[in-house]
Amino acid sequence: MRVISVVADLAVGDIDAARSFYADYLGLSDEEFNLGWVARFTSPETGAHLQVVTRDASAPENPVVTVKVDDVEAALAEAQRRGFEIVHPLTTEPWGITRFFVRAPDGNVINIAQHH
């Protein structure tokens, strides 16, 4: 399993209210997607990006980061082999990713995802 990228998942109360700070002030003006509960804002100049999340639509907890990998099934097998807590099972979501959530030993919940 290789890590492709890491995206911060910032907890916000309201995505529309957060837009003025992240898109307007920080210049992350390209809204790559917005599912109503999660949106990604990206800089058109640099490609830097972050996600804002109100409440994950299908998982019991919000992640602090999304780690995109090239083989999500291998990542799950390795997490299980190491005895890490799986917070959300391997799921292919309607919005086009397969993911699971794992709790790091420090308590942080990590979204491990593969796009198709």
JSON list of C-alpha atoms in Angstrom, two decimals:
[
{"chain": "A", "resi": 1, "resn": "MET", "atom": "CA", "xyz": [0.00, 0.00, 0.00]},
{"chain": "A", "resi": 2, "resn": "ARG", "atom": "CA", "xyz": [1.29, 3.45, -0.95]},
{"chain": "A", "resi": 3, "resn": "VAL", "atom": "CA", "xyz": [-0.01, 6.77, 0.35]},
{"chain": "A", "resi": 4, "resn": "ILE", "atom": "CA", "xyz": [-1.04, 8.98, -2.58]},
{"chain": "A", "resi": 5, "resn": "SER", "atom": "CA", "xyz": [-2.02, 12.13, -0.65]},
{"chain": "A", "resi": 6, "resn": "VAL", "atom": "CA", "xyz": [-3.23, 13.41, 2.71]},
{"chain": "A", "resi": 7, "resn": "VAL", "atom": "CA", "xyz": [-6.10, 15.89, 3.06]},
{"chain": "A", "resi": 8, "resn": "ALA", "atom": "CA", "xyz": [-7.00, 17.71, 6.29]},
{"chain": "A", "resi": 9, "resn": "ASP", "atom": "CA", "xyz": [-10.62, 17.19, 7.39]},
{"chain": "A", "resi": 10, "resn": "LEU", "atom": "CA", "xyz": [-11.56, 20.25, 9.44]},
{"chain": "A", "resi": 11, "resn": "ALA", "atom": "CA", "xyz": [-14.66, 20.11, 11.61]},
{"chain": "A", "resi": 12, "resn": "VAL", "atom": "CA", "xyz": [-17.04, 23.01, 10.90]},
{"chain": "A", "resi": 13, "resn": "GLY", "atom": "CA", "xyz": [-20.57, 23.80, 11.97]},
{"chain": "A", "resi": 14, "resn": "ASP", "atom": "CA", "xyz": [-21.72, 25.01, 8.55]},
{"chain": "A", "resi": 15, "resn": "ILE", "atom": "CA", "xyz": [-20.01, 24.59, 5.18]},
{"chain": "A", "resi": 16, "resn": "ASP", "atom": "CA", "xyz": [-21.57, 27.67, 3.62]},
{"chain": "A", "resi": 17, "resn": "ALA", "atom": "CA", "xyz": [-20.43, 29.82, 6.55]},
{"chain": "A", "resi": 18, "resn": "ALA", "atom": "CA", "xyz": [-16.92, 28.32, 6.35]},
{"chain": "A", "resi": 19, "resn": "ARG", "atom": "CA", "xyz": [-16.64, 29.09, 2.63]},
{"chain": "A", "resi": 20, "resn": "SER", "atom": "CA", "xyz": [-15.89, 32.81, 3.10]},
{"chain": "A", "resi": 21, "resn": "PHE", "atom": "CA", "xyz": [-12.84, 32.06, 5.26]},
{"chain": "A", "resi": 22, "resn": "TYR", "atom": "CA", "xyz": [-11.37, 29.10, 3.37]},
{"chain": "A", "resi": 23, "resn": "ALA", "atom": "CA", "xyz": [-12.33, 30.07, -0.18]},
{"chain": "A", "resi": 24, "resn": "ASP", "atom": "CA", "xyz": [-12.30, 33.86, -0.03]},
{"chain": "A", "resi": 25, "resn": "TYR", "atom": "CA", "xyz": [-9.70, 34.69, 2.63]},
{"chain": "A", "resi": 26, "resn": "LEU", "atom": "CA", "xyz": [-7.27, 31.78, 2.12]},
{"chain": "A", "resi": 27, "resn": "GLY", "atom": "CA", "xyz": [-7.80, 31.70, -1.64]},
{"chain": "A", "resi": 28, "resn": "LEU", "atom": "CA", "xyz": [-8.88, 28.06, -1.81]},
{"chain": "A", "resi": 29, "resn": "SER", "atom": "CA", "xyz": [-11.53, 29.20, -4.25]},
{"chain": "A", "resi": 30, "resn": "ASP", "atom": "CA", "xyz": [-12.10, 26.06, -6.33]},
{"chain": "A", "resi": 31, "resn": "GLU", "atom": "CA", "xyz": [-14.85, 24.03, -4.66]},
{"chain": "A", "resi": 32, "resn": "GLU", "atom": "CA", "xyz": [-13.98, 20.59, -6.01]},
{"chain": "A", "resi": 33, "resn": "PHE", "atom": "CA", "xyz": [-17.10, 19.04, -4.52]},
{"chain": "A", "resi": 34, "resn": "ASN", "atom": "CA", "xyz": [-19.75, 19.73, -1.92]},
{"chain": "A", "resi": 35, "resn": "LEU", "atom": "CA", "xyz": [-21.95, 16.91, -0.64]},
{"chain": "A", "resi": 36, "resn": "GLY", "atom": "CA", "xyz": [-23.71, 19.13, 1.88]},
{"chain": "A", "resi": 37, "resn": "TRP", "atom": "CA", "xyz": [-21.81, 17.64, 4.82]},
{"chain": "A", "resi": 38, "resn": "VAL", "atom": "CA", "xyz": [-18.30, 17.65, 3.32]},
{"chain": "A", "resi": 39, "resn": "ALA", "atom": "CA", "xyz": [-16.67, 19.96, 0.79]},
{"chain": "A", "resi": 40, "resn": "ARG", "atom": "CA", "xyz": [-13.14, 20.33, -0.60]},
{"chain": "A", "resi": 41, "resn": "PHE", "atom": "CA", "xyz": [-11.64, 23.76, -1.25]},
{"chain": "A", "resi": 42, "resn": "THR", "atom": "CA", "xyz": [-8.56, 24.00, -3.47]},
{"chain": "A", "resi": 43, "resn": "SER", "atom": "CA", "xyz": [-6.18, 26.75, -4.56]},
{"chain": "A", "resi": 44, "resn": "PRO", "atom": "CA", "xyz": [-6.39, 27.21, -8.34]},
{"chain": "A", "resi": 45, "resn": "GLU", "atom": "CA", "xyz": [-2.76, 28.41, -8.34]},
{"chain": "A", "resi": 46, "resn": "THR", "atom": "CA", "xyz": [-1.04, 25.77, -6.20]},
{"chain": "A", "resi": 47, "resn": "GLY", "atom": "CA", "xyz": [-3.42, 22.84, -5.83]},
{"chain": "A", "resi": 48, "resn": "ALA", "atom": "CA", "xyz": [-3.22, 23.07, -2.02]},
{"chain": "A", "resi": 49, "resn": "HIS", "atom": "CA", "xyz": [-6.49, 21.88, -0.54]},
{"chain": "A", "resi": 50, "resn": "LEU", "atom": "CA", "xyz": [-8.47, 20.94, 2.53]},
{"chain": "A", "resi": 51, "resn": "GLN", "atom": "CA", "xyz": [-11.84, 19.49, 3.34]},
{"chain": "A", "resi": 52, "resn": "VAL", "atom": "CA", "xyz": [-14.43, 20.82, 5.75]},
{"chain": "A", "resi": 53, "resn": "VAL", "atom": "CA", "xyz": [-16.80, 18.36, 7.40]},
{"chain": "A", "resi": 54, "resn": "THR", "atom": "CA", "xyz": [-19.94, 19.00, 9.44]},
{"chain": "A", "resi": 55, "resn": "ARG", "atom": "CA", "xyz": [-20.83, 15.39, 10.28]},
{"chain": "A", "resi": 56, "resn": "ASP", "atom": "CA", "xyz": [-19.79, 12.34, 8.27]},
{"chain": "A", "resi": 57, "resn": "ALA", "atom": "CA", "xyz": [-22.86, 11.03, 6.46]},
{"chain": "A", "resi": 58, "resn": "SER", "atom": "CA", "xyz": [-22.19, 7.31, 6.92]},
{"chain": "A", "resi": 59, "resn": "ALA", "atom": "CA", "xyz": [-19.58, 6.84, 9.66]},
{"chain": "A", "resi": 60, "resn": "PRO", "atom": "CA", "xyz": [-19.93, 7.02, 13.45]},
{"chain": "A", "resi": 61, "resn": "GLU", "atom": "CA", "xyz": [-17.12, 9.57, 13.90]},
{"chain": "A", "resi": 62, "resn": "ASN", "atom": "CA", "xyz": [-15.49, 12.35, 11.88]},
{"chain": "A", "resi": 63, "resn": "PRO", "atom": "CA", "xyz": [-11.92, 11.74, 10.73]},
{"chain": "A", "resi": 64, "resn": "VAL", "atom": "CA", "xyz": [-9.17, 14.31, 11.29]},
{"chain": "A", "resi": 65, "resn": "VAL", "atom": "CA", "xyz": [-7.49, 13.51, 7.95]},
{"chain": "A", "resi": 66, "resn": "THR", "atom": "CA", "xyz": [-8.17, 11.55, 4.80]},
{"chain": "A", "resi": 67, "resn": "VAL", "atom": "CA", "xyz": [-5.26, 9.43, 3.61]},
{"chain": "A", "resi": 68, "resn": "LYS", "atom": "CA", "xyz": [-5.66, 8.40, -0.03]},
{"chain": "A", "resi": 69, "resn": "VAL", "atom": "CA", "xyz": [-3.96, 5.09, -0.84]},
{"chain": "A", "resi": 70, "resn": "ASP", "atom": "CA", "xyz": [-3.42, 2.94, -3.91]},
{"chain": "A", "resi": 71, "resn": "ASP", "atom": "CA", "xyz": [-4.74, -0.27, -2.26]},
{"chain": "A", "resi": 72, "resn": "VAL", "atom": "CA", "xyz": [-7.37, 0.24, 0.43]},
{"chain": "A", "resi": 73, "resn": "GLU", "atom": "CA", "xyz": [-7.87, -3.50, 0.98]},
{"chain": "A", "resi": 74, "resn": "ALA", "atom": "CA", "xyz": [-4.16, -3.98, 1.71]},
{"chain": "A", "resi": 75, "resn": "ALA", "atom": "CA", "xyz": [-4.28, -0.99, 4.08]},
{"chain": "A", "resi": 76, "resn": "LEU", "atom": "CA", "xyz": [-7.21, -2.56, 5.95]},
{"chain": "A", "resi": 77, "resn": "ALA", "atom": "CA", "xyz": [-5.50, -5.95, 6.18]},
{"chain": "A", "resi": 78, "resn": "GLU", "atom": "CA", "xyz": [-2.35, -4.32, 7.59]},
{"chain": "A", "resi": 79, "resn": "ALA", "atom": "CA", "xyz": [-4.35, -2.27, 10.12]},
{"chain": "A", "resi": 80, "resn": "GLN", "atom": "CA", "xyz": [-6.13, -5.42, 11.28]},
{"chain": "A", "resi": 81, "resn": "ARG", "atom": "CA", "xyz": [-2.86, -7.38, 11.44]},
{"chain": "A", "resi": 82, "resn": "ARG", "atom": "CA", "xyz": [-1.45, -4.65, 13.71]},
{"chain": "A", "resi": 83, "resn": "GLY", "atom": "CA", "xyz": [-4.53, -4.74, 15.94]},
{"chain": "A", "resi": 84, "resn": "PHE", "atom": "CA", "xyz": [-5.70, -1.18, 15.27]},
{"chain": "A", "resi": 85, "resn": "GLU", "atom": "CA", "xyz": [-9.34, -0.37, 15.99]},
{"chain": "A", "resi": 86, "resn": "ILE", "atom": "CA", "xyz": [-11.46, -0.18, 12.85]},
{"chain": "A", "resi": 87, "resn": "VAL", "atom": "CA", "xyz": [-13.99, 2.59, 13.54]},
{"chain": "A", "resi": 88, "resn": "HIS", "atom": "CA", "xyz": [-15.89, 2.33, 10.23]},
{"chain": "A", "resi": 89, "resn": "PRO", "atom": "CA", "xyz": [-15.78, -0.86, 8.11]},
{"chain": "A", "resi": 90, "resn": "LEU", "atom": "CA", "xyz": [-14.54, -1.07, 4.54]},
{"chain": "A", "resi": 91, "resn": "THR", "atom": "CA", "xyz": [-17.35, 0.52, 2.54]},
{"chain": "A", "resi": 92, "resn": "THR", "atom": "CA", "xyz": [-17.79, 1.57, -1.07]},
{"chain": "A", "resi": 93, "resn": "GLU", "atom": "CA", "xyz": [-19.62, 4.87, -0.76]},
{"chain": "A", "resi": 94, "resn": "PRO", "atom": "CA", "xyz": [-22.19, 6.23, -3.24]},
{"chain": "A", "resi": 95, "resn": "TRP", "atom": "CA", "xyz": [-19.90, 9.20, -4.01]},
{"chain": "A", "resi": 96, "resn": "GLY", "atom": "CA", "xyz": [-17.23, 6.97, -5.57]},
{"chain": "A", "resi": 97, "resn": "ILE", "atom": "CA", "xyz": [-14.67, 5.99, -2.94]},
{"chain": "A", "resi": 98, "resn": "THR", "atom": "CA", "xyz": [-13.94, 2.86, -0.97]},
{"chain": "A", "resi": 99, "resn": "ARG", "atom": "CA", "xyz": [-12.86, 3.67, 2.57]},
{"chain": "A", "resi": 100, "resn": "PHE", "atom": "CA", "xyz": [-12.55, 2.61, 6.18]},
{"chain": "A", "resi": 101, "resn": "PHE", "atom": "CA", "xyz": [-11.74, 4.53, 9.35]},
{"chain": "A", "resi": 102, "resn": "VAL", "atom": "CA", "xyz": [-8.97, 3.41, 11.69]},
{"chain": "A", "resi": 103, "resn": "ARG", "atom": "CA", "xyz": [-8.11, 4.83, 15.10]},
{"chain": "A", "resi": 104, "resn": "ALA", "atom": "CA", "xyz": [-4.43, 5.66, 15.50]},
{"chain": "A", "resi": 105, "resn": "PRO", "atom": "CA", "xyz": [-2.84, 4.73, 18.85]},
{"chain": "A", "resi": 106, "resn": "ASP", "atom": "CA", "xyz": [-2.99, 8.44, 19.79]},
{"chain": "A", "resi": 107, "resn": "GLY", "atom": "CA", "xyz": [-6.78, 8.42, 19.39]},
{"chain": "A", "resi": 108, "resn": "ASN", "atom": "CA", "xyz": [-7.06, 10.26, 16.07]},
{"chain": "A", "resi": 109, "resn": "VAL", "atom": "CA", "xyz": [-9.54, 8.79, 13.56]},
{"chain": "A", "resi": 110, "resn": "ILE", "atom": "CA", "xyz": [-8.06, 8.45, 10.07]},
{"chain": "A", "resi": 111, "resn": "ASN", "atom": "CA", "xyz": [-10.13, 7.99, 6.90]},
{"chain": "A", "resi": 112, "resn": "ILE", "atom": "CA", "xyz": [-8.21, 5.59, 4.62]},
{"chain": "A", "resi": 113, "resn": "ALA", "atom": "CA", "xyz": [-9.65, 5.94, 1.11]},
{"chain": "A", "resi": 114, "resn": "GLN", "atom": "CA", "xyz": [-9.17, 4.83, -2.48]},
{"chain": "A", "resi": 115, "resn": "HIS", "atom": "CA", "xyz": [-10.85, 6.60, -5.37]},
{"chain": "A", "resi": 116, "resn": "HIS", "atom": "CA", "xyz": [-12.10, 4.57, -8.33]}
]
